[in-house]
Amino acid sequence: KKNKSYVPSLIKSSYKDYIIDQIIKTNSSQDIVGFWQNELEDYIRFSFFDKNEKNMQYALDRVEFSEAFFLQLKLFAQSQNISVKAVCFSAFLYSLNLFSFNNDITVGDITNNRPAIEDSEKVLGCFLNTIPIRIKIPENIKWKEFVYTVHNKLNHLKAFEYVSLGEISEIIGEPTNNENPITDIIFNFINFHIYDEIAEKNDNSKLNKQNQKIQETAKQLRSYSRDNSKFSFSVNTTGAVLSYRM
């Protein structure tokens, strides 16, 4: 508004590049059909909900951890050469195991398939997908061993995470009904690193204070929503803060 002569520069990539990237991966990838059929063979739909419950209303709660706890978690991940997401996802899966006594767990993981090309972070569009992740938890497994198992699983699935949940459902012959395909449990790991980079470049104390006020207010709020998944769990590490929302 202040500078009417301002013309934004053209970015060097577009959403079309993302579509092309997905097509190339589909045509040149490994045996997608065989992989997902083998991966989800005789899987068990995880649920601790009443199957007859429909149009349920769910409470949304947010919990924020201390900076010291988050630092310890990051140091642990670095010392083991694994991702923070793997640690958080492992804790989530193990918690489901404790609540259900089910050692064969399949949940949905939200992935981001934004291509690694120049200016892709500036492109508007949807790059998210949900893929099923199946983890079998052996009895008496040690924590570090379990975290490594989850970390390796996440890395292995990167070659197949561009296939949509609907396509995966068709591949394994999932019957079409009123239920969600394959899983009602969703895990979402959020890290808007661009926000962190902006905060590092611009030491804006006013912006930081406003953000702190928003976070303090969010801690005190409890909201409700309707969702197509019966249990959604989000971990957010943006802004050097570790929080979860479910």
Tab-separated table of C-alpha atoms in Angstrom:
chain	number	residue	atom	x	y	z
A	1	LYS	CA	0.000	0.000	0.000
A	2	LYS	CA	2.864	2.375	0.762
A	3	ASN	CA	4.800	1.681	-2.429
A	4	LYS	CA	2.345	1.441	-5.331
A	5	SER	CA	5.158	0.926	-7.834
A	6	TYR	CA	6.366	-2.220	-6.098
A	7	VAL	CA	6.296	-5.319	-8.308
A	8	PRO	CA	7.059	-8.672	-6.665
A	9	SER	CA	9.739	-10.727	-8.380
A	10	LEU	CA	8.771	-13.956	-10.109
A	11	ILE	CA	9.565	-17.135	-8.215
A	12	LYS	CA	11.529	-19.875	-9.954
A	13	SER	CA	9.129	-22.753	-9.351
A	14	SER	CA	5.384	-23.376	-9.323
A	15	TYR	CA	2.780	-25.909	-8.227
A	16	LYS	CA	3.119	-27.415	-11.692
A	17	ASP	CA	6.637	-28.518	-10.732
A	18	TYR	CA	5.163	-30.376	-7.762
A	19	ILE	CA	2.678	-32.206	-10.023
A	20	ILE	CA	5.488	-33.167	-12.405
A	21	ASP	CA	7.581	-34.358	-9.463
A	22	GLN	CA	4.747	-36.608	-8.282
A	23	ILE	CA	4.237	-38.073	-11.767
A	24	ILE	CA	7.960	-38.817	-12.126
A	25	LYS	CA	8.032	-40.544	-8.742
A	26	THR	CA	4.964	-42.605	-9.620
A	27	ASN	CA	6.455	-43.780	-12.930
A	28	SER	CA	9.979	-44.456	-11.671
A	29	SER	CA	9.400	-45.778	-8.168
A	30	GLN	CA	9.664	-49.280	-6.822
A	31	ASP	CA	6.760	-51.722	-6.787
A	32	ILE	CA	4.187	-49.491	-5.087
A	33	VAL	CA	1.359	-52.017	-5.255
A	34	GLY	CA	3.452	-54.880	-3.918
A	35	PHE	CA	4.922	-52.765	-1.139
A	36	TRP	CA	1.612	-51.558	0.280
A	37	GLN	CA	-0.071	-54.930	-0.103
A	38	ASN	CA	2.737	-56.556	1.864
A	39	GLU	CA	2.974	-53.718	4.396
A	40	LEU	CA	-0.719	-53.789	5.323
A	41	GLU	CA	-1.467	-57.483	4.888
A	42	ASP	CA	-3.834	-58.597	7.677
A	43	TYR	CA	-3.437	-55.274	9.474
A	44	ILE	CA	-5.695	-54.600	12.454
A	45	ARG	CA	-7.672	-51.361	12.540
A	46	PHE	CA	-6.653	-49.699	15.765
A	47	SER	CA	-9.519	-48.330	17.814
A	48	PHE	CA	-10.511	-47.763	21.404
A	49	PHE	CA	-13.768	-46.132	20.389
A	50	ASP	CA	-17.335	-47.318	20.168
A	51	LYS	CA	-17.912	-48.291	16.519
A	52	ASN	CA	-21.538	-47.155	16.763
A	53	GLU	CA	-20.604	-43.595	17.679
A	54	LYS	CA	-21.101	-41.193	14.774
A	55	ASN	CA	-20.624	-37.436	14.359
A	56	MET	CA	-18.760	-37.302	17.642
A	57	GLN	CA	-17.693	-33.991	19.148
A	58	TYR	CA	-14.169	-33.910	20.521
A	59	ALA	CA	-12.411	-31.646	22.982
A	60	LEU	CA	-9.158	-30.035	21.867
A	61	ASP	CA	-6.425	-29.699	24.479
A	62	ARG	CA	-2.959	-28.165	24.149
A	63	VAL	CA	0.013	-28.811	26.415
A	64	GLU	CA	3.341	-26.977	26.267
A	65	PHE	CA	6.574	-28.413	27.664
A	66	SER	CA	9.362	-26.478	29.332
A	67	GLU	CA	12.359	-25.241	27.351
A	68	ALA	CA	14.617	-27.472	29.461
A	69	PHE	CA	12.592	-30.572	28.567
A	70	PHE	CA	12.623	-29.708	24.855
A	71	LEU	CA	16.385	-29.132	24.975
A	72	GLN	CA	16.904	-32.541	26.590
A	73	LEU	CA	14.749	-34.165	23.915
A	74	LYS	CA	16.731	-32.516	21.100
A	75	LEU	CA	20.058	-33.461	22.684
A	76	PHE	CA	18.893	-37.061	23.019
A	77	ALA	CA	17.825	-37.136	19.360
A	78	GLN	CA	21.164	-35.653	18.257
A	79	SER	CA	23.165	-38.083	20.389
A	80	GLN	CA	21.341	-41.036	18.817
A	81	ASN	CA	21.479	-39.543	15.280
A	82	ILE	CA	17.707	-39.710	14.917
A	83	SER	CA	14.997	-37.112	14.321
A	84	VAL	CA	12.945	-35.353	16.976
A	85	LYS	CA	9.881	-36.537	15.083
A	86	ALA	CA	10.979	-40.161	15.520
A	87	VAL	CA	11.258	-39.681	19.288
A	88	CYS	CA	7.834	-38.023	19.553
A	89	PHE	CA	6.183	-40.536	17.229
A	90	SER	CA	7.698	-43.421	19.199
A	91	ALA	CA	6.269	-42.031	22.441
A	92	PHE	CA	2.868	-41.643	20.774
A	93	LEU	CA	2.862	-45.228	19.457
A	94	TYR	CA	4.018	-46.666	22.759
A	95	SER	CA	1.252	-44.763	24.564
A	96	LEU	CA	-1.326	-46.273	22.216
A	97	ASN	CA	0.158	-49.674	22.992
A	98	LEU	CA	-0.273	-49.093	26.738
A	99	PHE	CA	-3.886	-47.978	26.343
A	100	SER	CA	-4.913	-50.799	24.034
A	101	PHE	CA	-2.602	-53.756	24.816
A	102	ASN	CA	-2.283	-54.103	21.048
A	103	ASN	CA	1.261	-54.746	19.760
A	104	ASP	CA	0.362	-54.359	16.078
A	105	ILE	CA	-0.547	-50.707	15.579
A	106	THR	CA	-1.478	-48.894	12.366
A	107	VAL	CA	-1.944	-45.125	12.444
A	108	GLY	CA	-1.973	-42.302	9.920
A	109	ASP	CA	1.032	-39.985	9.581
A	110	ILE	CA	0.671	-36.610	7.887
A	111	THR	CA	3.566	-36.027	5.498
A	112	ASN	CA	4.753	-32.970	3.584
A	113	ASN	CA	5.787	-33.666	-0.011
A	114	ARG	CA	6.846	-30.151	-0.978
A	115	PRO	CA	9.618	-30.711	-3.572
A	116	ALA	CA	13.191	-29.717	-2.745
A	117	ILE	CA	13.602	-27.192	-5.563
A	118	GLU	CA	14.444	-23.499	-5.657
A	119	ASP	CA	11.725	-21.179	-4.281
A	120	SER	CA	9.424	-24.115	-3.487
A	121	GLU	CA	8.864	-22.678	0.004
A	122	LYS	CA	7.172	-19.680	-1.671
A	123	VAL	CA	4.685	-21.736	-3.701
A	124	LEU	CA	1.067	-21.775	-2.499
A	125	GLY	CA	-0.744	-25.120	-2.575
A	126	CYS	CA	-1.437	-28.307	-0.698
A	127	PHE	CA	1.571	-30.600	-0.345
A	128	LEU	CA	0.231	-32.717	2.519
A	129	ASN	CA	-0.643	-36.388	2.446
A	130	THR	CA	-1.598	-39.019	4.993
A	131	ILE	CA	-0.016	-42.449	4.860
A	132	PRO	CA	-0.625	-45.448	7.114
A	133	ILE	CA	2.303	-46.507	9.265
A	134	ARG	CA	2.246	-49.977	10.759
A	135	ILE	CA	4.490	-50.736	13.717
A	136	LYS	CA	4.756	-54.070	15.501
A	137	ILE	CA	6.041	-53.659	19.058
A	138	PRO	CA	7.833	-56.753	20.385
A	139	GLU	CA	7.400	-57.534	24.065
A	140	ASN	CA	10.158	-56.317	26.382
A	141	ILE	CA	11.740	-54.158	23.679
A	142	LYS	CA	14.088	-51.491	25.024
A	143	TRP	CA	13.279	-47.822	24.441
A	144	LYS	CA	16.330	-46.985	22.307
A	145	GLU	CA	15.769	-50.042	20.145
A	146	PHE	CA	12.140	-49.073	19.630
A	147	VAL	CA	13.025	-45.478	18.710
A	148	TYR	CA	15.542	-46.725	16.132
A	149	THR	CA	12.874	-49.040	14.705
A	150	VAL	CA	10.461	-46.126	14.276
A	151	HIS	CA	13.185	-43.834	12.893
A	152	ASN	CA	14.197	-46.401	10.263
A	153	LYS	CA	10.549	-47.041	9.393
A	154	LEU	CA	9.910	-43.343	8.761
A	155	ASN	CA	12.985	-43.104	6.540
A	156	HIS	CA	12.029	-46.215	4.565
A	157	LEU	CA	8.489	-44.959	3.927
A	158	LYS	CA	9.731	-41.707	2.362
A	159	ALA	CA	9.991	-43.552	-0.969
A	160	PHE	CA	6.255	-44.360	-0.816
A	161	GLU	CA	4.717	-41.416	1.044
A	162	TYR	CA	3.534	-39.614	-2.113
A	163	VAL	CA	0.829	-42.262	-2.728
A	164	SER	CA	-2.520	-40.947	-1.484
A	165	LEU	CA	-4.425	-42.699	1.282
A	166	GLY	CA	-7.286	-43.316	-1.150
A	167	GLU	CA	-4.935	-45.030	-3.616
A	168	ILE	CA	-3.411	-47.145	-0.841
A	169	SER	CA	-6.894	-48.163	0.252
A	170	GLU	CA	-7.675	-49.305	-3.302
A	171	ILE	CA	-4.360	-51.156	-3.581
A	172	ILE	CA	-5.051	-53.299	-0.529
A	173	GLY	CA	-8.702	-53.845	-1.467
A	174	GLU	CA	-10.123	-51.951	1.487
A	175	PRO	CA	-13.936	-52.107	1.276
A	176	THR	CA	-15.637	-48.767	0.721
A	177	ASN	CA	-17.928	-47.853	3.623
A	178	ASN	CA	-18.659	-44.993	5.997
A	179	GLU	CA	-15.398	-45.482	7.907
A	180	ASN	CA	-12.127	-43.679	7.268
A	181	PRO	CA	-9.716	-45.649	5.088
A	182	ILE	CA	-7.459	-47.916	7.163
A	183	THR	CA	-7.177	-45.784	10.328
A	184	ASP	CA	-9.019	-43.349	12.598
A	185	ILE	CA	-5.839	-42.267	14.410
A	186	ILE	CA	-3.750	-39.401	12.971
A	187	PHE	CA	-0.292	-38.182	14.016
A	188	ASN	CA	0.974	-34.812	12.787
A	189	PHE	CA	4.479	-33.451	13.399
A	190	ILE	CA	4.691	-29.702	12.731
A	191	ASN	CA	7.864	-27.648	12.345
A	192	PHE	CA	7.553	-24.382	10.435
A	193	HIS	CA	11.306	-23.827	10.091
A	194	ILE	CA	10.708	-20.766	7.901
A	195	TYR	CA	9.158	-19.035	10.910
A	196	ASP	CA	12.254	-19.835	12.979
A	197	GLU	CA	14.542	-18.472	10.247
A	198	ILE	CA	12.576	-15.215	10.098
A	199	ALA	CA	12.736	-14.881	13.877
A	200	GLU	CA	16.525	-15.344	13.794
A	201	LYS	CA	17.016	-12.720	11.074
A	202	ASN	CA	14.652	-10.188	12.646
A	203	ASP	CA	15.107	-9.617	16.350
A	204	ASN	CA	11.636	-8.188	16.728
A	205	SER	CA	10.917	-7.980	20.449
A	206	LYS	CA	7.392	-6.675	19.859
A	207	LEU	CA	6.563	-9.654	17.654
A	208	ASN	CA	8.029	-12.025	20.236
A	209	LYS	CA	5.923	-10.484	23.002
A	210	GLN	CA	2.765	-10.786	20.903
A	211	ASN	CA	3.570	-14.411	20.131
A	212	GLN	CA	4.168	-15.098	23.823
A	213	LYS	CA	0.782	-13.602	24.715
A	214	ILE	CA	-0.926	-15.756	22.097
A	215	GLN	CA	0.768	-18.882	23.448
A	216	GLU	CA	-0.163	-18.033	27.041
A	217	THR	CA	-3.782	-17.526	26.009
A	218	ALA	CA	-3.804	-20.787	24.030
A	219	LYS	CA	-2.714	-22.698	27.136
A	220	GLN	CA	-5.883	-21.616	28.946
A	221	LEU	CA	-8.307	-22.431	26.130
A	222	ARG	CA	-10.183	-25.641	25.593
A	223	SER	CA	-12.133	-25.841	22.368
A	224	TYR	CA	-14.302	-28.384	20.587
A	225	SER	CA	-14.485	-29.527	16.997
A	226	ARG	CA	-15.886	-32.145	14.678
A	227	ASP	CA	-13.323	-34.168	12.799
A	228	ASN	CA	-13.318	-37.031	10.332
A	229	SER	CA	-10.611	-38.727	12.416
A	230	LYS	CA	-11.534	-39.981	15.864
A	231	PHE	CA	-8.189	-39.149	17.444
A	232	SER	CA	-5.732	-36.554	16.106
A	233	PHE	CA	-2.446	-35.876	17.866
A	234	SER	CA	-0.204	-32.995	16.753
A	235	VAL	CA	3.309	-32.217	17.953
A	236	ASN	CA	4.592	-28.716	17.193
A	237	THR	CA	8.232	-27.630	17.556
A	238	THR	CA	7.923	-24.255	15.835
A	239	GLY	CA	9.471	-21.286	17.591
A	240	ALA	CA	11.817	-23.387	19.764
A	241	VAL	CA	8.781	-24.548	21.741
A	242	LEU	CA	7.583	-28.140	22.116
A	243	SER	CA	3.847	-28.576	22.461
A	244	TYR	CA	1.227	-31.155	21.631
A	245	ARG	CA	-2.427	-30.799	20.748
A	246	MET	CA	-5.035	-33.526	20.754
